[in-house]
mmCIF file of C-alpha atoms in Angstrom:
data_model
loop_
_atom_site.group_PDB
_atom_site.id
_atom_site.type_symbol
_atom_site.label_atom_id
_atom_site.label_comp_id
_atom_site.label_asym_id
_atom_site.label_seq_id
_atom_site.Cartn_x
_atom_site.Cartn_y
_atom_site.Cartn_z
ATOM 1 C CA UNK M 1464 -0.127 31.523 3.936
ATOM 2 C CA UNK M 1465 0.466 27.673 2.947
ATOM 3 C CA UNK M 1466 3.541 28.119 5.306
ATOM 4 C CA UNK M 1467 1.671 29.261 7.845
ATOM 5 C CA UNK M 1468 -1.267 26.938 7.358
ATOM 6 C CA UNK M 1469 1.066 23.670 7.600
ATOM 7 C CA UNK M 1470 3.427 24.473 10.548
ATOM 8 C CA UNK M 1471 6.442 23.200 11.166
ATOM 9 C CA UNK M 1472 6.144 20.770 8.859
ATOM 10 C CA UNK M 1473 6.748 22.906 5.450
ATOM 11 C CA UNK M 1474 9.766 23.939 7.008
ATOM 12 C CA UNK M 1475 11.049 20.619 7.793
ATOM 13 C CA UNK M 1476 10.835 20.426 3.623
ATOM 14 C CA UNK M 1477 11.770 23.947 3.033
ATOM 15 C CA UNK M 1478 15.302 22.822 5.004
ATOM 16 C CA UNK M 1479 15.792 19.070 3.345
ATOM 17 C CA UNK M 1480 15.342 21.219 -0.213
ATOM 18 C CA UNK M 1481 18.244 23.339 0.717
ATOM 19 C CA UNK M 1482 20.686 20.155 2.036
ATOM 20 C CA UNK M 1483 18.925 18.013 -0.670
ATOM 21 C CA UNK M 1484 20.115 20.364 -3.419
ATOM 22 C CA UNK M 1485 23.734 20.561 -1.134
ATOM 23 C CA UNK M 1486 23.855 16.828 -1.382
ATOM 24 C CA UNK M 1487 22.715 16.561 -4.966
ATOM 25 C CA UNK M 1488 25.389 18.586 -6.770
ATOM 26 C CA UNK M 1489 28.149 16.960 -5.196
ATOM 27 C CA UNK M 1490 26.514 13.363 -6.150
ATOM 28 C CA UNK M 1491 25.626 14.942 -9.672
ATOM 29 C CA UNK M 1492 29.501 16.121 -9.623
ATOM 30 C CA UNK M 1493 30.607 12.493 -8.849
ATOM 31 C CA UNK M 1494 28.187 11.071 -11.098
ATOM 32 C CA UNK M 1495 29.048 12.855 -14.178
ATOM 33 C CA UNK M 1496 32.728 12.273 -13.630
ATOM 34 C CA UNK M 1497 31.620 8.487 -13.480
ATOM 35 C CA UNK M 1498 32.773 7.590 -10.053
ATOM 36 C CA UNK M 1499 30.720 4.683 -8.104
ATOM 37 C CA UNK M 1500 28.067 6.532 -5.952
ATOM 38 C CA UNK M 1501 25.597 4.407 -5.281
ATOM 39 C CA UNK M 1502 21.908 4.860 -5.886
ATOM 40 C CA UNK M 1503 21.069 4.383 -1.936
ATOM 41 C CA UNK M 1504 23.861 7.326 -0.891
ATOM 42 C CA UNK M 1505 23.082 9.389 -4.093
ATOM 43 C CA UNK M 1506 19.253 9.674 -3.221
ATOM 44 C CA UNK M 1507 18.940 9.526 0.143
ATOM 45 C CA UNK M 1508 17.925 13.176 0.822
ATOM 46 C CA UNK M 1509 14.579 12.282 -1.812
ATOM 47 C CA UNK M 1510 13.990 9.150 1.115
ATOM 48 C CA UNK M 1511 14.106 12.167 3.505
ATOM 49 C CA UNK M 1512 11.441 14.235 2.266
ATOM 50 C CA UNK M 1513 9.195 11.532 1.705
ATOM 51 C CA UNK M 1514 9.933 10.584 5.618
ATOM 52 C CA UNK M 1515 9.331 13.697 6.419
ATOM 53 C CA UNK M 1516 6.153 14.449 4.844
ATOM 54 C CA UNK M 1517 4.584 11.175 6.899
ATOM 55 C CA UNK M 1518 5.581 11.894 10.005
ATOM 56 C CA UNK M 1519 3.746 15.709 9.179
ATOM 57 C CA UNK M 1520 0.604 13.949 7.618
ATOM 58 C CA UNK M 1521 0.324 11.500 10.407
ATOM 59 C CA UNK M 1522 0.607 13.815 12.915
ATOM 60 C CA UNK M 1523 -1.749 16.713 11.795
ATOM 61 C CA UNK M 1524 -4.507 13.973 10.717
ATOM 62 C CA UNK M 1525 -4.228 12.635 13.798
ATOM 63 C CA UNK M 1526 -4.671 15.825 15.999
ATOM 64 C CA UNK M 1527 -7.491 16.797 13.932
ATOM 65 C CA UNK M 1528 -9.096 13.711 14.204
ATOM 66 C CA UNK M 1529 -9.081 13.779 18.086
ATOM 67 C CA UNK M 1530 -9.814 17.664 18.010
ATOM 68 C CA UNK M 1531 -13.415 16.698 16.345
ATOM 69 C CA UNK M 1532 -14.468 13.939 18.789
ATOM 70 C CA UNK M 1533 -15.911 16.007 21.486
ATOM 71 C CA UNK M 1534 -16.997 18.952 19.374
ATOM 72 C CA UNK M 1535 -20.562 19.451 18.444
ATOM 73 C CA UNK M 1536 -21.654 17.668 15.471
ATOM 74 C CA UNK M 1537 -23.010 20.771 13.557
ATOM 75 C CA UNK M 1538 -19.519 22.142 13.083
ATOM 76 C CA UNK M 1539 -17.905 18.935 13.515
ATOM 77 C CA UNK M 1540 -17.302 18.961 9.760
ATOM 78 C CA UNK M 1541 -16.165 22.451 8.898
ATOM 79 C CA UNK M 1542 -13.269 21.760 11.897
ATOM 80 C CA UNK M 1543 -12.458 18.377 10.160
ATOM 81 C CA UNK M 1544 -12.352 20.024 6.816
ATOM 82 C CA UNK M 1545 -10.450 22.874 7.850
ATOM 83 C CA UNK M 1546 -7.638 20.524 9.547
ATOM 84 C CA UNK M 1547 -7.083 18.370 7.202
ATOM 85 C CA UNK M 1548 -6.438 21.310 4.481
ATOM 86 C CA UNK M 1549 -3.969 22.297 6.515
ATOM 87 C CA UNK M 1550 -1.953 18.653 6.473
ATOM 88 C CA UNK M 1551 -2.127 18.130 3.080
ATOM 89 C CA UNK M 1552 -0.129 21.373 2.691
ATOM 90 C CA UNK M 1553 2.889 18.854 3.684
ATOM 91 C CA UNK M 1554 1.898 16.805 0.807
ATOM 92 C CA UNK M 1555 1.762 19.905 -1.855
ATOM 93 C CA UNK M 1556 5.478 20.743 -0.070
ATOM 94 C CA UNK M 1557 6.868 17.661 -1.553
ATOM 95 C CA UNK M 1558 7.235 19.180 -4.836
ATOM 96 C CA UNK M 1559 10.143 20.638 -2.827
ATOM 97 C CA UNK M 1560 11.903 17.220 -3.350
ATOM 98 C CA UNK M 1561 12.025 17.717 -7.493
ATOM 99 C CA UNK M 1562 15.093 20.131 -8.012
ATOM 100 C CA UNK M 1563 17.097 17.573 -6.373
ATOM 101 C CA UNK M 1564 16.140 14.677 -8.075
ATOM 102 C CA UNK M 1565 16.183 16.372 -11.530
ATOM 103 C CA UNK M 1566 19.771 17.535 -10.299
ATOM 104 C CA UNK M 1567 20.681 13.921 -9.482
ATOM 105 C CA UNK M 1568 18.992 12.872 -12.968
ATOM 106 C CA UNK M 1569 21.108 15.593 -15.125
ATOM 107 C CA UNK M 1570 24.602 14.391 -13.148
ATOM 108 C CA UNK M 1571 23.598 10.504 -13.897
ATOM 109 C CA UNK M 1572 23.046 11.203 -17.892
ATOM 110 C CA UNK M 1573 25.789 12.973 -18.094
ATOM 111 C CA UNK M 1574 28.097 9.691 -16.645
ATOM 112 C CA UNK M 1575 25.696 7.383 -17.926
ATOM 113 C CA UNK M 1576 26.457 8.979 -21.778
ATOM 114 C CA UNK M 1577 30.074 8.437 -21.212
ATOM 115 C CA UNK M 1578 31.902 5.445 -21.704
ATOM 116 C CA UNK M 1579 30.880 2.070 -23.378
ATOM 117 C CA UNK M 1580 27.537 1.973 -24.456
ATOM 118 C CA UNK M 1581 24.595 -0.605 -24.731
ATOM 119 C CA UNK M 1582 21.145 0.045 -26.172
ATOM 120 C CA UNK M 1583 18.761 -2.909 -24.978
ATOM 121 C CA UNK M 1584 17.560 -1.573 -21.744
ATOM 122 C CA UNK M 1585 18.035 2.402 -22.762
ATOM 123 C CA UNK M 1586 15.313 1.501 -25.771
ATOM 124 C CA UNK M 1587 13.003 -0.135 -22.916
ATOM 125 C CA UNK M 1588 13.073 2.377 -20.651
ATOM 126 C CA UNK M 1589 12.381 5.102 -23.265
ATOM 127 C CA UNK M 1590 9.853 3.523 -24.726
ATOM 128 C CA UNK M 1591 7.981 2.666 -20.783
ATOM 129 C CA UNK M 1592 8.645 6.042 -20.335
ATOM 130 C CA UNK M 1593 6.671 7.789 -23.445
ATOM 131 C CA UNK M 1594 3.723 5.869 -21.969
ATOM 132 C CA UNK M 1595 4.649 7.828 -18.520
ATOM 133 C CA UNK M 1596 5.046 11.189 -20.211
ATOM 134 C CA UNK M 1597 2.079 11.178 -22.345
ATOM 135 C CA UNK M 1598 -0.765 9.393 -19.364
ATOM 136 C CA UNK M 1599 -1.213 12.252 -17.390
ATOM 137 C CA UNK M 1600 -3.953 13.514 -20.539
ATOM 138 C CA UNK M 1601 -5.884 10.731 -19.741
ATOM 139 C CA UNK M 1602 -7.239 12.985 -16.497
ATOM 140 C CA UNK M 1603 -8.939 15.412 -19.507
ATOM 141 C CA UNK M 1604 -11.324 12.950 -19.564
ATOM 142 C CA UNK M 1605 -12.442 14.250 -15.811
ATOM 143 C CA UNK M 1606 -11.693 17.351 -15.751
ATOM 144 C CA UNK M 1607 -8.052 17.550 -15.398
ATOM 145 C CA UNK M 1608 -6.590 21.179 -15.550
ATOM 146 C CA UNK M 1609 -4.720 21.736 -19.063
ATOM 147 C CA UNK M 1610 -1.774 23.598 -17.215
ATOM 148 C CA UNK M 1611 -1.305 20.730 -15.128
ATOM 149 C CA UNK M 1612 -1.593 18.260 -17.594
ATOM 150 C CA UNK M 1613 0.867 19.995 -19.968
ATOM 151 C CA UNK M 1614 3.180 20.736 -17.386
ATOM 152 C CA UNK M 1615 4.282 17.133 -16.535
ATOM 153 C CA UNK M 1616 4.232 16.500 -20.253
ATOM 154 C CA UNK M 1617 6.888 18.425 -20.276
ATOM 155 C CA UNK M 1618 9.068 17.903 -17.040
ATOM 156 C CA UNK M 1619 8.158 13.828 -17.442
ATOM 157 C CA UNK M 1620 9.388 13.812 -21.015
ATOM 158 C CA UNK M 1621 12.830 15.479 -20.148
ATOM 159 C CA UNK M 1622 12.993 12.893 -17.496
ATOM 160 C CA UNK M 1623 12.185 9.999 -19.812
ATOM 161 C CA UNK M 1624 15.289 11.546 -22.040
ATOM 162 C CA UNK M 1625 17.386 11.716 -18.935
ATOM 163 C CA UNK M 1626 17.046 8.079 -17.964
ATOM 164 C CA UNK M 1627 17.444 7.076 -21.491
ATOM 165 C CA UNK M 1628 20.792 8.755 -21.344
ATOM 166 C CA UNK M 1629 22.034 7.177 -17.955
ATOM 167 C CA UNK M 1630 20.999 3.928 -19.117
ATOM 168 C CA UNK M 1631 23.306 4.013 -22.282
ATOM 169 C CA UNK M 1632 26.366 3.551 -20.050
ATOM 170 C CA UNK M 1633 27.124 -0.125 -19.103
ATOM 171 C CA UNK M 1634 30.751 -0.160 -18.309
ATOM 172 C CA UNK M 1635 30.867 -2.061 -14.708
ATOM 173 C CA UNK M 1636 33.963 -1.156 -14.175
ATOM 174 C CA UNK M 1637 32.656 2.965 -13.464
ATOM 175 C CA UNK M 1638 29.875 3.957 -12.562
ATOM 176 C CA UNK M 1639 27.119 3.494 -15.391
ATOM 177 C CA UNK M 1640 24.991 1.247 -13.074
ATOM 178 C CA UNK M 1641 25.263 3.395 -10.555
ATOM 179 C CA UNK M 1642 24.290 6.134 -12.419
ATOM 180 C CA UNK M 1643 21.477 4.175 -14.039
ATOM 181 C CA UNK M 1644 19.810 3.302 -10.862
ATOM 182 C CA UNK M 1645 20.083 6.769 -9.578
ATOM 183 C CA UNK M 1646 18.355 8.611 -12.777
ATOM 184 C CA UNK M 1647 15.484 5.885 -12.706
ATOM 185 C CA UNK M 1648 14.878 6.701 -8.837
ATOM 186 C CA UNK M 1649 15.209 10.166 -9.541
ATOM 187 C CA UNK M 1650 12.676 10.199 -12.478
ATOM 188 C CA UNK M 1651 10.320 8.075 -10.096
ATOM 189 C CA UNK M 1652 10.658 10.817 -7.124
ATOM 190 C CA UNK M 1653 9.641 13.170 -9.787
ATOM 191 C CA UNK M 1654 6.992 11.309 -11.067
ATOM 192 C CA UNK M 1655 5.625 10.504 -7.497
ATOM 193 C CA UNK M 1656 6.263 14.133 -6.002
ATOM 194 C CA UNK M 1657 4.291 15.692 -8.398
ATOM 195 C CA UNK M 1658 1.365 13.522 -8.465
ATOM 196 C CA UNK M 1659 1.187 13.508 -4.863
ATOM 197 C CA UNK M 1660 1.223 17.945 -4.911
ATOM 198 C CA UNK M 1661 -1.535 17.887 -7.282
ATOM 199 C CA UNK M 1662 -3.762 15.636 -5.588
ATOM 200 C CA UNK M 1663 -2.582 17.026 -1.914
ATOM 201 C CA UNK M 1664 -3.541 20.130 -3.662
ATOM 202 C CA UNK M 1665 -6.735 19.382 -4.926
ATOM 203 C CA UNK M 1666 -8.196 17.269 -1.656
ATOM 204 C CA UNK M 1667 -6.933 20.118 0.264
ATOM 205 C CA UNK M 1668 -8.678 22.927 -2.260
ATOM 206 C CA UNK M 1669 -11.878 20.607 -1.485
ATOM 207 C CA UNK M 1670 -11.918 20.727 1.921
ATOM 208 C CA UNK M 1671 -11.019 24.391 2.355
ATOM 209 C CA UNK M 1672 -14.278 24.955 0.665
ATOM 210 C CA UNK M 1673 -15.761 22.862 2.853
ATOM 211 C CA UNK M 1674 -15.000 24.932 6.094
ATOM 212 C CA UNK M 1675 -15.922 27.656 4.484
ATOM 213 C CA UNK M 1676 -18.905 26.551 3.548
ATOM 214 C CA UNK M 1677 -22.234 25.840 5.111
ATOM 215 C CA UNK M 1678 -23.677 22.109 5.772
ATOM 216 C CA UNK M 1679 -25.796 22.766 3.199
ATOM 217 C CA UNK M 1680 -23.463 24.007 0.768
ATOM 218 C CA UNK M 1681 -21.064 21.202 1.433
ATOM 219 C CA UNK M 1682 -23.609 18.397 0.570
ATOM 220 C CA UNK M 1683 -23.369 19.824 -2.619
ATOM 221 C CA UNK M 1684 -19.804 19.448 -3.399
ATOM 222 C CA UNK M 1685 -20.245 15.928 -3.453
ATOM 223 C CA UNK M 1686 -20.643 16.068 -7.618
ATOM 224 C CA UNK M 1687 -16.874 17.186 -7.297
ATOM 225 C CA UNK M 1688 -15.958 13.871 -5.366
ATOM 226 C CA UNK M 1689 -16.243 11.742 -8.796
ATOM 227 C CA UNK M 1690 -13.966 13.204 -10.829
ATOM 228 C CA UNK M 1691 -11.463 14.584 -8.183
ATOM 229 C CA UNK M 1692 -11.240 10.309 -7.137
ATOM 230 C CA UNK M 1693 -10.570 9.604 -11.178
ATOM 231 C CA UNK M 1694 -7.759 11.395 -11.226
ATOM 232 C CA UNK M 1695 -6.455 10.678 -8.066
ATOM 233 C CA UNK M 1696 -6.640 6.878 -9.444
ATOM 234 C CA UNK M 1697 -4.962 7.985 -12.341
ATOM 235 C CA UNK M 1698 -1.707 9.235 -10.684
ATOM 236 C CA UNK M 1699 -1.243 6.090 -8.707
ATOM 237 C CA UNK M 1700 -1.322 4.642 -12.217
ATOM 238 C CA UNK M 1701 2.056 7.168 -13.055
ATOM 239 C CA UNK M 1702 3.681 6.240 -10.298
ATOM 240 C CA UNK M 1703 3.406 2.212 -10.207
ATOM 241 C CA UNK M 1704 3.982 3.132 -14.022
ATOM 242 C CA UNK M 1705 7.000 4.868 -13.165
ATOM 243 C CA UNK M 1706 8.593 2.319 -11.083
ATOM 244 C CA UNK M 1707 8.816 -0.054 -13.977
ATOM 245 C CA UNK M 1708 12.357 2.216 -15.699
ATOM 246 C CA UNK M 1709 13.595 1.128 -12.092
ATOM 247 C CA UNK M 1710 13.106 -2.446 -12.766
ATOM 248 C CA UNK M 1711 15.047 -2.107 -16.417
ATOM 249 C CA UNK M 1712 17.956 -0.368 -14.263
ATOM 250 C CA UNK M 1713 17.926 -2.811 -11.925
ATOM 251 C CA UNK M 1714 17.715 -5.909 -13.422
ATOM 252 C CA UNK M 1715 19.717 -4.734 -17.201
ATOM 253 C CA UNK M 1716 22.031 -7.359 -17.812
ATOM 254 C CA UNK M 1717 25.900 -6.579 -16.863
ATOM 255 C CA UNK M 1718 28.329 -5.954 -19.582
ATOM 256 C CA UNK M 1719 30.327 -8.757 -20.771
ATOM 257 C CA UNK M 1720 33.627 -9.297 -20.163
ATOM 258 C CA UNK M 1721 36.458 -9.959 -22.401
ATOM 259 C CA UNK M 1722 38.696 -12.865 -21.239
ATOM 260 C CA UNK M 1723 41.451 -10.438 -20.130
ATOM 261 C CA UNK M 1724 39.806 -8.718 -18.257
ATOM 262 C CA UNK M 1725 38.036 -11.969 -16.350
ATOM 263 C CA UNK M 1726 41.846 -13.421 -15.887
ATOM 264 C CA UNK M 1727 43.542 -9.702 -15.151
ATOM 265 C CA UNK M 1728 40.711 -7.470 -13.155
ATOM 266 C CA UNK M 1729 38.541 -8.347 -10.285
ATOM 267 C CA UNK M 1730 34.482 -7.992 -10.982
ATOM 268 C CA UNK M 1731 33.125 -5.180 -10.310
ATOM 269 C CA UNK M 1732 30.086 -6.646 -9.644
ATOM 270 C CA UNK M 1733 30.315 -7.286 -6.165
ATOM 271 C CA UNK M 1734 27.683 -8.489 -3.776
ATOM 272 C CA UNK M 1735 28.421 -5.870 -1.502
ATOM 273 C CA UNK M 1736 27.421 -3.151 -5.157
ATOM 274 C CA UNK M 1737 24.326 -5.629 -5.668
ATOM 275 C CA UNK M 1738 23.066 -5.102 -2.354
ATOM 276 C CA UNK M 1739 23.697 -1.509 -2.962
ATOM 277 C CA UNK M 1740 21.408 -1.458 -6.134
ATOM 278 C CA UNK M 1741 18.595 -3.276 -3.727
ATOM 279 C CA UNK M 1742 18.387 -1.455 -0.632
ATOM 280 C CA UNK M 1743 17.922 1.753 -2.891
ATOM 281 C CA UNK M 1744 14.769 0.610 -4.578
ATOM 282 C CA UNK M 1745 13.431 0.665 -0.601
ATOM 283 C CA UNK M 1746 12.799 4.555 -1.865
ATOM 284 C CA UNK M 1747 9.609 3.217 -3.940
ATOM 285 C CA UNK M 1748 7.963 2.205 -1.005
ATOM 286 C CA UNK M 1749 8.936 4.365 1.049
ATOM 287 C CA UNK M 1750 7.254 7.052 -1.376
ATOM 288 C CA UNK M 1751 4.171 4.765 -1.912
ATOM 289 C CA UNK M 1752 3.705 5.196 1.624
ATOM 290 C CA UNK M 1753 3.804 8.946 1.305
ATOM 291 C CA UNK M 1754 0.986 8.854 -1.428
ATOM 292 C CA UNK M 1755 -1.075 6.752 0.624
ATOM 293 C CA UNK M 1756 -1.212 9.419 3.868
ATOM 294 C CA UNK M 1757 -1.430 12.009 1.462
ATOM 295 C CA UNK M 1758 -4.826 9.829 -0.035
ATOM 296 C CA UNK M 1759 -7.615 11.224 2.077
ATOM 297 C CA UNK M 1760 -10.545 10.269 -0.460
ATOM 298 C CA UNK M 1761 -12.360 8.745 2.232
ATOM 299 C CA UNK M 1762 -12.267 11.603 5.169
ATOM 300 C CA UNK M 1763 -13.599 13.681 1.986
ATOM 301 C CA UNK M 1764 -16.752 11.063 2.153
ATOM 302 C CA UNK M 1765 -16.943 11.085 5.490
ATOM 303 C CA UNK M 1766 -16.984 14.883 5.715
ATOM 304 C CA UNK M 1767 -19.569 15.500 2.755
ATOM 305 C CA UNK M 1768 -21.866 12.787 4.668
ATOM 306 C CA UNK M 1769 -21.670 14.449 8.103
ATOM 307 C CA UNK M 1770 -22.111 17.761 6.059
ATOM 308 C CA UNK M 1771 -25.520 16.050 4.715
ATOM 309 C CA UNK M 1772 -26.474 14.798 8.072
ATOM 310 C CA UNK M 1773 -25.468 18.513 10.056
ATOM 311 C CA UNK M 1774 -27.724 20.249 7.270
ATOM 312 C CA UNK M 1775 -30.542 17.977 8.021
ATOM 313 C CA UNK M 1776 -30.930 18.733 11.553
ATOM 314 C CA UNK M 1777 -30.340 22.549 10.712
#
């Protein structure tokens, strides 16, 4: 049904999860066995799902936006409510994009571990990302689902132990910082795909009862809008939250070098490798972007309010 509801566009994820998870286990091969992959190659299928789930949001908010403008106002609302449901099914799809990026994480510890080790940004990014792991129970405090709360306790504190891993390798010379920027953007995509599904998931549960609903009925619903916008606030929190295990990859000091090694070996830290490491982070926004279509708190307003209007002239 969800596949039929959102069209083409959960099988435009359905096929990136199958060459995503192609992609990722020959970058988490290459990764593990320490070679230089970097970051922006590594996780480019993640930037692909998140492109794709725009273009899908866009497009089906858009068509059911122009659908409504010539309909009559008393069902105006239940045809708004029921197209919208349908486009955030693209944004519940993304949780398509994990298995890849907790492949990519799991190939990047395992390199990261290897090799000479340093502990100053691994102890920073573990401890930035216990705060991640443990936030989502704040949304108990609104009614926040205890499955879904417990859930990313659990798949955001393996991540927080797979980042700490890759971030214990800081030989420049192989590929610890390449691995290190790749587990911190994979632990983000996590982060960021699975807040987006749940509150995709929940807007879209909202307005499915709305088109199935009558006007007067829907007015009603608006005592759910509260709590359902808390926690929507809440997981942008996790994900500007999570970005900041990105910054300690990014900006970790290199590994010194002994004096042989500055008079016999070239530096591996190249401008062409540090312009590597920066085009990559252009996944944060690029998923930012994704969480912002997938954001529809205000059609919800606008919907209840026509909903209270419709049932008024009823």
């Amino acid at each position: 049904m969800l596949f039929q509801e959102t069209g083409w566009g959960a099988y435009l994820q359905l096929g990136l999860l199958f060459l995503g998870l192609f992609w990722a286990l020959i970058c988490t091969v290459l990764l593990a066995m320490r070679w230089k992959v970097p970051a922006l190659v590594a996780t480019m299928p993640l930037g692909l799902h998140a492109l794709g789930a725009i273009v899908a949001m866009t497009a089906a908010q858009s068509m059911t936006l122009e659908a409504v403008k010539n309909v009559d106002p008393s069902v105006r609302a239940a045809i708004l409510a029921a197209g919208m449901a349908e486009g955030l099914g693209n944004g519940l799809m993304l949780a398509l994009a994990i298995p890849s990026a907790m492949l990519l994480g799991l190939g990047a510890a395992i390199g990261g571990a290897r090799g000479s080790r340093s502990f100053g940004a691994p102890v920073a990014a573990f401890l930035v990302g216990g705060l991640i792991a443990v936030f989502p129970a704040a949304e108990l405090l609104y009614e926040g689902s205890f499955g879904a709360v417990g859930l990313r306790l659990i798949l955001y504190g393996a991540g927080v132990i797979v980042v700490t891993m890759a971030l214990l390798g800081n030989d420049g010379k192989f590929g610890a910082r390449e691995a290190s920027m790749t587990a911190a953007l994979s632990f983000f995509v996590v982060v960021a795909a699975s807040e987006i599904a749940l509150s995709a998931s929940e807007w879209g549960t909202m307005f499915r009862g709305m088109a199935a609903m009558s006007g007067e009925a829907r007015g009603m619903m608006a005592e759910y809008l509260a709590p359902t916008h808390s926690r929507a606030t809440l997981r942008w929190v996790s994900m500007f939250l999570a970005i900041l295990p990105v910054i300690v990859a990014w900006l970790r000091p290199s590994v010194e070098r002994t004096e042989e090694q500055t008079l016999n070996e070239p530096d591996p830290e190249t401008p062409m490798r540090g312009a590597a490491h920066f085009l990559a982070l252009g996944l944060i926004p690029l998923w930012l972007a994704v969480a912002w279509t997938a954001d529809v708190s205000e059609q919800v307003e606008k919907a209840l309010a026509a909903s209270v209007r419709a049932s008024g002239t009823e």
